[in-house]
Amino acid sequence: METHPASFRATLGRSVALLGGFRKEQSDPDFFYGMLARDTVAQLASYTDLDGALVADVGGGPGYFTDVLRSVGARPVCVDCDAGEMMARQGAAPEGAVLGSALDLPLATGSVDVCFSSNVLEHVPQPWRMADEMVRVTRPGGVIYLSFTNWLSPWGGHETSPWHYLGGHRAAERYTRKYGKPPKNRYGAGLYPVSIGAALRWAKRQPDATVLDALPRYHPRWATPVIHVPGLREIVSWNLLLILRRH
């Protein structure tokens, strides 16, 4: 049965709930990522009608976002370069999934209504090439939802945080010594330092799309102005969300 996303409100209570859920990311990933996916799809639905929309879920992995998108009437296509990640949750790739790189999306120009990506940009070696590809495959009038964890945020080093503030390689070496294995997200090989400033510059220069919104994804709406404060925004934002509309 088709469901519909709840009206989205970026309140302090929502931020607290997401933080509480994040504590279960490792112990109960289905709970956390299911919660995050429902929140994210409701947020996306506040910018565009998802009912019947063809949505590319770039780097969608095991399909948490894909499942929720489908539940609200969208037609999602999960694109990921790692077959293992796509099969990690159910032992099979999400329905309709496509194996391919975010740097060269296996989708035709202007073929989707919405191009969506959550926390993938910091994992590709050429982030702005991926961002350009997301714009390319979106039809005129369509929406691009691009969110990532910025390097200088408290969680920028992922599992090596907060030691990434002393350097990515040093943080990875410390993690390896402590746990006897390298981190999954290794600096320079699966984790790259992407900044909010660079993302805003890319969006401003983007010739084929207009920025509709730029905000700290997990913060209350009243915290949005921090995005316009160089330096501070890199530390306190945790995660940048860009919403663009294709020309």
GROMACS .gro file of N, CA and C in nm, residues 48-176:
model
  387
   48THR      N    1   0.964   1.880  -0.361
   48THR     CA    2   0.914   1.831  -0.489
   48THR      C    3   0.815   1.717  -0.467
   49ASP      N    4   0.723   1.700  -0.559
   49ASP     CA    5   0.624   1.593  -0.552
   49ASP      C    6   0.693   1.461  -0.590
   50LEU      N    7   0.687   1.364  -0.501
   50LEU     CA    8   0.754   1.237  -0.527
   50LEU      C    9   0.662   1.131  -0.586
   51ASP      N   10   0.533   1.152  -0.581
   51ASP     CA   11   0.439   1.053  -0.632
   51ASP      C   12   0.458   1.035  -0.783
   52GLY      N   13   0.505   0.919  -0.824
   52GLY     CA   14   0.528   0.889  -0.964
   52GLY      C   15   0.662   0.938  -1.016
   53ALA      N   16   0.740   1.007  -0.935
   53ALA     CA   17   0.867   1.063  -0.980
   53ALA      C   18   0.974   0.954  -0.996
   54LEU      N   19   1.052   0.965  -1.103
   54LEU     CA   20   1.166   0.877  -1.123
   54LEU      C   21   1.284   0.937  -1.048
   55VAL      N   22   1.334   0.865  -0.947
   55VAL     CA   23   1.436   0.916  -0.857
   55VAL      C   24   1.561   0.830  -0.863
   56ALA      N   25   1.674   0.891  -0.896
   56ALA     CA   26   1.802   0.822  -0.891
   56ALA      C   27   1.858   0.835  -0.751
   57ASP      N   28   1.882   0.723  -0.684
   57ASP     CA   29   1.942   0.719  -0.550
   57ASP      C   30   2.090   0.685  -0.568
   58VAL      N   31   2.173   0.790  -0.575
   58VAL     CA   32   2.314   0.772  -0.609
   58VAL      C   33   2.392   0.727  -0.486
   59GLY      N   34   2.459   0.612  -0.499
   59GLY     CA   35   2.530   0.554  -0.385
   59GLY      C   36   2.436   0.496  -0.282
   60GLY      N   37   2.324   0.445  -0.327
   60GLY     CA   38   2.218   0.399  -0.237
   60GLY      C   39   2.246   0.271  -0.163
   61GLY      N   40   2.354   0.200  -0.198
   61GLY     CA   41   2.394   0.081  -0.123
   61GLY      C   42   2.282  -0.018  -0.101
   62PRO      N   43   2.255  -0.053   0.026
   62PRO     CA   44   2.157  -0.158   0.055
   62PRO      C   45   2.012  -0.118   0.036
   63GLY      N   46   1.985   0.009   0.004
   63GLY     CA   47   1.852   0.046  -0.038
   63GLY      C   48   1.757   0.098   0.068
   64TYR      N   49   1.808   0.149   0.179
   64TYR     CA   50   1.718   0.205   0.281
   64TYR      C   51   1.636   0.322   0.225
   65PHE      N   52   1.704   0.413   0.156
   65PHE     CA   53   1.633   0.528   0.098
   65PHE      C   54   1.543   0.483  -0.017
   66THR      N   55   1.592   0.390  -0.095
   66THR     CA   56   1.514   0.338  -0.207
   66THR      C   57   1.381   0.280  -0.159
   67ASP      N   58   1.384   0.205  -0.050
   67ASP     CA   59   1.262   0.143   0.002
   67ASP      C   60   1.160   0.249   0.044
   68VAL      N   61   1.206   0.352   0.115
   68VAL     CA   62   1.113   0.455   0.161
   68VAL      C   63   1.062   0.538   0.043
   69LEU      N   64   1.149   0.567  -0.052
   69LEU     CA   65   1.105   0.639  -0.172
   69LEU      C   66   0.994   0.562  -0.243
   70ARG      N   67   1.012   0.432  -0.255
   70ARG     CA   68   0.910   0.351  -0.321
   70ARG      C   69   0.780   0.352  -0.241
   71SER      N   70   0.790   0.353  -0.109
   71SER     CA   71   0.670   0.348  -0.024
   71SER      C   72   0.583   0.473  -0.037
   72VAL      N   73   0.643   0.586  -0.083
   72VAL     CA   74   0.564   0.708  -0.100
   72VAL      C   75   0.523   0.731  -0.245
   73GLY      N   76   0.543   0.630  -0.328
   73GLY     CA   77   0.494   0.639  -0.465
   73GLY      C   78   0.597   0.676  -0.569
   74ALA      N   79   0.722   0.697  -0.527
   74ALA     CA   80   0.827   0.729  -0.624
   74ALA      C   81   0.872   0.602  -0.697
   75ARG      N   82   0.943   0.621  -0.805
   75ARG     CA   83   1.001   0.510  -0.881
   75ARG      C   84   1.154   0.522  -0.869
   76PRO      N   85   1.213   0.463  -0.765
   76PRO     CA   86   1.355   0.481  -0.740
   76PRO      C   87   1.443   0.386  -0.821
   77VAL      N   88   1.561   0.436  -0.856
   77VAL     CA   89   1.665   0.355  -0.919
   77VAL      C   90   1.791   0.371  -0.835
   78CYS      N   91   1.828   0.266  -0.764
   78CYS     CA   92   1.947   0.270  -0.679
   78CYS      C   93   2.070   0.245  -0.766
   79VAL      N   94   2.165   0.340  -0.763
   79VAL     CA   95   2.289   0.326  -0.839
   79VAL      C   96   2.406   0.320  -0.740
   80ASP      N   97   2.486   0.214  -0.749
   80ASP     CA   98   2.601   0.200  -0.659
   80ASP      C   99   2.710   0.122  -0.732
   81CYS      N  100   2.835   0.155  -0.696
   81CYS     CA  101   2.948   0.088  -0.762
   81CYS      C  102   2.991  -0.039  -0.689
   82ASP      N  103   2.931  -0.068  -0.574
   82ASP     CA  104   2.974  -0.179  -0.489
   82ASP      C  105   2.859  -0.279  -0.475
   83ALA      N  106   2.871  -0.392  -0.545
   83ALA     CA  107   2.766  -0.494  -0.541
   83ALA      C  108   2.751  -0.551  -0.401
   84GLY      N  109   2.863  -0.562  -0.329
   84GLY     CA  110   2.858  -0.613  -0.193
   84GLY      C  111   2.775  -0.525  -0.101
   85GLU      N  112   2.791  -0.393  -0.114
   85GLU     CA  113   2.713  -0.300  -0.034
   85GLU      C  114   2.565  -0.312  -0.068
   86MET      N  115   2.534  -0.326  -0.195
   86MET     CA  116   2.393  -0.336  -0.235
   86MET      C  117   2.328  -0.463  -0.182
   87MET      N  118   2.407  -0.568  -0.160
   87MET     CA  119   2.352  -0.695  -0.114
   87MET      C  120   2.365  -0.715   0.036
   88ALA      N  121   2.421  -0.615   0.105
   88ALA     CA  122   2.456  -0.633   0.246
   88ALA      C  123   2.336  -0.654   0.337
   89ARG      N  124   2.222  -0.596   0.304
   89ARG     CA  125   2.108  -0.601   0.396
   89ARG      C  126   2.018  -0.721   0.371
   90GLN      N  127   1.988  -0.750   0.247
   90GLN     CA  128   1.890  -0.854   0.216
   90GLN      C  129   1.948  -0.972   0.140
   91GLY      N  130   2.077  -0.969   0.114
   91GLY     CA  131   2.139  -1.077   0.037
   91GLY      C  132   2.114  -1.065  -0.111
   92ALA      N  133   2.050  -0.955  -0.151
   92ALA     CA  134   2.023  -0.927  -0.292
   92ALA      C  135   2.018  -0.776  -0.310
   93ALA      N  136   2.048  -0.732  -0.428
   93ALA     CA  137   2.046  -0.588  -0.456
   93ALA      C  138   1.902  -0.537  -0.449
   94PRO      N  139   1.882  -0.409  -0.415
   94PRO     CA  140   1.747  -0.353  -0.416
   94PRO      C  141   1.680  -0.369  -0.552
   95GLU      N  142   1.551  -0.382  -0.554
   95GLU     CA  143   1.477  -0.398  -0.678
   95GLU      C  144   1.510  -0.285  -0.776
   96GLY      N  145   1.546  -0.322  -0.899
   96GLY     CA  146   1.575  -0.222  -1.001
   96GLY      C  147   1.709  -0.154  -0.987
   97ALA      N  148   1.798  -0.206  -0.901
   97ALA     CA  149   1.928  -0.143  -0.879
   97ALA      C  150   2.017  -0.154  -1.003
   98VAL      N  151   2.107  -0.057  -1.018
   98VAL     CA  152   2.200  -0.053  -1.130
   98VAL      C  153   2.341  -0.041  -1.075
   99LEU      N  154   2.430  -0.126  -1.122
   99LEU     CA  155   2.570  -0.120  -1.082
   99LEU      C  156   2.642  -0.017  -1.167
  100GLY      N  157   2.700   0.084  -1.104
  100GLY     CA  158   2.768   0.188  -1.181
  100GLY      C  159   2.831   0.292  -1.091
  101SER      N  160   2.922   0.369  -1.148
  101SER     CA  161   2.997   0.469  -1.073
  101SER      C  162   2.921   0.602  -1.065
  102ALA      N  163   2.933   0.666  -0.948
  102ALA     CA  164   2.875   0.799  -0.933
  102ALA      C  165   2.949   0.903  -1.015
  103LEU      N  166   3.071   0.870  -1.058
  103LEU     CA  167   3.150   0.963  -1.138
  103LEU      C  168   3.113   0.958  -1.285
  104ASP      N  169   3.046   0.852  -1.326
  104ASP     CA  170   2.995   0.836  -1.463
  104ASP      C  171   2.862   0.763  -1.453
  105LEU      N  172   2.761   0.832  -1.411
  105LEU     CA  173   2.633   0.768  -1.385
  105LEU      C  174   2.578   0.699  -1.511
  106PRO      N  175   2.538   0.574  -1.498
  106PRO     CA  176   2.487   0.499  -1.614
  106PRO      C  177   2.342   0.535  -1.644
  107LEU      N  178   2.316   0.665  -1.656
  107LEU     CA  179   2.182   0.716  -1.682
  107LEU      C  180   2.190   0.821  -1.792
  108ALA      N  181   2.088   0.828  -1.872
  108ALA     CA  182   2.086   0.925  -1.982
  108ALA      C  183   2.071   1.067  -1.930
  109THR      N  184   2.122   1.162  -2.005
  109THR     CA  185   2.109   1.304  -1.971
  109THR      C  186   1.961   1.343  -1.962
  110GLY      N  187   1.925   1.410  -1.852
  110GLY     CA  188   1.787   1.456  -1.835
  110GLY      C  189   1.685   1.346  -1.820
  111SER      N  190   1.725   1.231  -1.765
  111SER     CA  191   1.636   1.116  -1.763
  111SER      C  192   1.558   1.098  -1.633
  112VAL      N  193   1.595   1.167  -1.524
  112VAL     CA  194   1.526   1.147  -1.397
  112VAL      C  195   1.461   1.277  -1.348
  113ASP      N  196   1.357   1.262  -1.269
  113ASP     CA  197   1.289   1.377  -1.211
  113ASP      C  198   1.364   1.433  -1.090
  114VAL      N  199   1.424   1.342  -1.016
  114VAL     CA  200   1.499   1.379  -0.895
  114VAL      C  201   1.628   1.298  -0.892
  115CYS      N  202   1.739   1.367  -0.862
  115CYS     CA  203   1.865   1.295  -0.840
  115CYS      C  204   1.903   1.319  -0.695
  116PHE      N  205   1.917   1.210  -0.622
  116PHE     CA  206   1.930   1.215  -0.476
  116PHE      C  207   2.058   1.145  -0.432
  117SER      N  208   2.127   1.204  -0.335
  117SER     CA  209   2.243   1.137  -0.277
  117SER      C  210   2.263   1.179  -0.133
  118SER      N  211   2.275   1.081  -0.046
  118SER     CA  212   2.294   1.105   0.097
  118SER      C  213   2.428   1.049   0.142
  119ASN      N  214   2.518   1.136   0.185
  119ASN     CA  215   2.644   1.096   0.246
  119ASN      C  216   2.730   1.004   0.159
  120VAL      N  217   2.743   1.044   0.034
  120VAL     CA  218   2.827   0.970  -0.060
  120VAL      C  219   2.940   1.059  -0.112
  121LEU      N  220   2.916   1.188  -0.124
  121LEU     CA  221   3.011   1.278  -0.189
  121LEU      C  222   3.151   1.271  -0.127
  122GLU      N  223   3.158   1.256   0.006
  122GLU     CA  224   3.289   1.251   0.072
  122GLU      C  225   3.362   1.119   0.050
  123HIS      N  226   3.298   1.026  -0.018
  123HIS     CA  227   3.360   0.895  -0.042
  123HIS      C  228   3.409   0.877  -0.185
  124VAL      N  229   3.400   0.980  -0.267
  124VAL     CA  230   3.449   0.969  -0.406
  124VAL      C  231   3.569   1.062  -0.425
  125PRO      N  232   3.665   1.020  -0.507
  125PRO     CA  233   3.788   1.100  -0.522
  125PRO      C  234   3.769   1.229  -0.601
  126GLN      N  235   3.662   1.239  -0.678
  126GLN     CA  236   3.633   1.360  -0.756
  126GLN      C  237   3.490   1.405  -0.725
  127PRO      N  238   3.471   1.468  -0.611
  127PRO     CA  239   3.335   1.499  -0.566
  127PRO      C  240   3.256   1.589  -0.660
  128TRP      N  241   3.323   1.686  -0.723
  128TRP     CA  242   3.247   1.781  -0.806
  128TRP      C  243   3.214   1.720  -0.942
  129ARG      N  244   3.290   1.620  -0.981
  129ARG     CA  245   3.250   1.543  -1.100
  129ARG      C  246   3.122   1.467  -1.071
  130MET      N  247   3.113   1.406  -0.953
  130MET     CA  248   2.989   1.338  -0.915
  130MET      C  249   2.873   1.438  -0.910
  131ALA      N  250   2.896   1.553  -0.850
  131ALA     CA  251   2.790   1.654  -0.840
  131ALA      C  252   2.745   1.698  -0.979
  132ASP      N  253   2.839   1.718  -1.070
  132ASP     CA  254   2.805   1.755  -1.208
  132ASP      C  255   2.721   1.646  -1.275
  133GLU      N  256   2.758   1.521  -1.249
  133GLU     CA  257   2.682   1.409  -1.306
  133GLU      C  258   2.538   1.408  -1.255
  134MET      N  259   2.519   1.441  -1.128
  134MET     CA  260   2.384   1.445  -1.073
  134MET      C  261   2.300   1.550  -1.144
  135VAL      N  262   2.361   1.664  -1.172
  135VAL     CA  263   2.289   1.769  -1.246
  135VAL      C  264   2.261   1.721  -1.388
  136ARG      N  265   2.357   1.659  -1.451
  136ARG     CA  266   2.342   1.615  -1.591
  136ARG      C  267   2.223   1.523  -1.611
  137VAL      N  268   2.205   1.426  -1.520
  137VAL     CA  269   2.101   1.324  -1.543
  137VAL      C  270   1.961   1.372  -1.502
  138THR      N  271   1.953   1.489  -1.440
  138THR     CA  272   1.823   1.542  -1.396
  138THR      C  273   1.757   1.621  -1.510
  139ARG      N  274   1.630   1.601  -1.527
  139ARG     CA  275   1.557   1.671  -1.635
  139ARG      C  276   1.541   1.819  -1.600
  140PRO      N  277   1.522   1.905  -1.700
  140PRO     CA  278   1.491   2.046  -1.673
  140PRO      C  279   1.369   2.058  -1.583
  141GLY      N  280   1.380   2.137  -1.478
  141GLY     CA  281   1.273   2.151  -1.380
  141GLY      C  282   1.283   2.052  -1.266
  142GLY      N  283   1.369   1.950  -1.281
  142GLY     CA  284   1.386   1.850  -1.177
  142GLY      C  285   1.472   1.900  -1.062
  143VAL      N  286   1.478   1.820  -0.956
  143VAL     CA  287   1.543   1.860  -0.832
  143VAL      C  288   1.663   1.770  -0.801
  144ILE      N  289   1.769   1.832  -0.752
  144ILE     CA  290   1.888   1.761  -0.707
  144ILE      C  291   1.898   1.776  -0.556
  145TYR      N  292   1.907   1.666  -0.484
  145TYR     CA  293   1.924   1.664  -0.338
  145TYR      C  294   2.062   1.606  -0.312
  146LEU      N  295   2.154   1.687  -0.263
  146LEU     CA  296   2.293   1.645  -0.243
  146LEU      C  297   2.335   1.677  -0.100
  147SER      N  298   2.368   1.574  -0.024
  147SER     CA  299   2.405   1.592   0.116
  147SER      C  300   2.532   1.514   0.146
  148PHE      N  301   2.620   1.572   0.227
  148PHE     CA  302   2.744   1.504   0.262
  148PHE      C  303   2.794   1.549   0.399
  149THR      N  304   2.881   1.466   0.457
  149THR     CA  305   2.946   1.500   0.584
  149THR      C  306   3.075   1.576   0.554
  150ASN      N  307   3.081   1.700   0.598
  150ASN     CA  308   3.200   1.782   0.571
  150ASN      C  309   3.315   1.740   0.663
  151TRP      N  310   3.437   1.751   0.611
  151TRP     CA  311   3.556   1.696   0.674
  151TRP      C  312   3.583   1.753   0.813
  152LEU      N  313   3.563   1.882   0.831
  152LEU     CA  314   3.598   1.944   0.959
  152LEU      C  315   3.486   1.938   1.062
  153SER      N  316   3.378   1.869   1.032
  153SER     CA  317   3.274   1.850   1.132
  153SER      C  318   3.323   1.745   1.233
  154PRO      N  319   3.260   1.738   1.351
  154PRO     CA  320   3.303   1.640   1.451
  154PRO      C  321   3.300   1.496   1.401
  155TRP      N  322   3.217   1.467   1.301
  155TRP     CA  323   3.209   1.331   1.247
  155TRP      C  324   3.276   1.320   1.111
  156GLY      N  325   3.356   1.420   1.073
  156GLY     CA  326   3.417   1.420   0.941
  156GLY      C  327   3.508   1.303   0.913
  157GLY      N  328   3.573   1.251   1.016
  157GLY     CA  329   3.662   1.135   0.998
  157GLY      C  330   3.590   1.003   1.009
  158HIS      N  331   3.458   1.006   1.019
  158HIS     CA  332   3.375   0.886   1.036
  158HIS      C  333   3.425   0.806   1.157
  159GLU      N  334   3.457   0.679   1.141
  159GLU     CA  335   3.492   0.601   1.260
  159GLU      C  336   3.627   0.641   1.320
  160THR      N  337   3.706   0.720   1.250
  160THR     CA  338   3.834   0.766   1.307
  160THR      C  339   3.819   0.899   1.381
  161SER      N  340   3.698   0.955   1.383
  161SER     CA  341   3.674   1.082   1.452
  161SER      C  342   3.693   1.064   1.604
  162PRO      N  343   3.736   1.167   1.676
  162PRO     CA  344   3.770   1.303   1.631
  162PRO      C  345   3.917   1.320   1.595
  163TRP      N  346   3.987   1.207   1.586
  163TRP     CA  347   4.132   1.214   1.563
  163TRP      C  348   4.167   1.265   1.425
  164HIS      N  349   4.068   1.275   1.335
  164HIS     CA  350   4.095   1.329   1.201
  164HIS      C  351   4.138   1.474   1.209
  165TYR      N  352   4.107   1.542   1.321
  165TYR     CA  353   4.153   1.681   1.336
  165TYR      C  354   4.305   1.689   1.343
  166LEU      N  355   4.370   1.578   1.375
  166LEU     CA  356   4.516   1.575   1.378
  166LEU      C  357   4.574   1.528   1.245
  167GLY      N  358   4.487   1.500   1.148
  167GLY     CA  359   4.530   1.455   1.016
  167GLY      C  360   4.466   1.322   0.982
  168GLY      N  361   4.421   1.308   0.859
  168GLY     CA  362   4.352   1.187   0.817
  168GLY      C  363   4.436   1.062   0.825
  169HIS      N  364   4.562   1.069   0.779
  169HIS     CA  365   4.649   0.951   0.782
  169HIS      C  366   4.682   0.913   0.925
  170ARG      N  367   4.706   1.012   1.009
  170ARG     CA  368   4.738   0.985   1.149
  170ARG      C  369   4.619   0.920   1.219
  171ALA      N  370   4.501   0.968   1.190
  171ALA     CA  371   4.380   0.911   1.251
  171ALA      C  372   4.361   0.766   1.209
  172ALA      N  373   4.387   0.736   1.081
  172ALA     CA  374   4.373   0.599   1.032
  172ALA      C  375   4.476   0.506   1.096
  173GLU      N  376   4.598   0.556   1.112
  173GLU     CA  377   4.703   0.475   1.177
  173GLU      C  378   4.666   0.446   1.322
  174ARG      N  379   4.613   0.545   1.391
  174ARG     CA  380   4.572   0.524   1.530
  174ARG      C  381   4.461   0.420   1.538
  175TYR      N  382   4.363   0.429   1.449
  175TYR     CA  383   4.254   0.333   1.448
  175TYR      C  384   4.306   0.192   1.426
  176THR      N  385   4.399   0.175   1.333
  176THR     CA  386   4.455   0.044   1.302
  176THR      C  387   4.529  -0.014   1.422
   0.00000   0.00000   0.00000
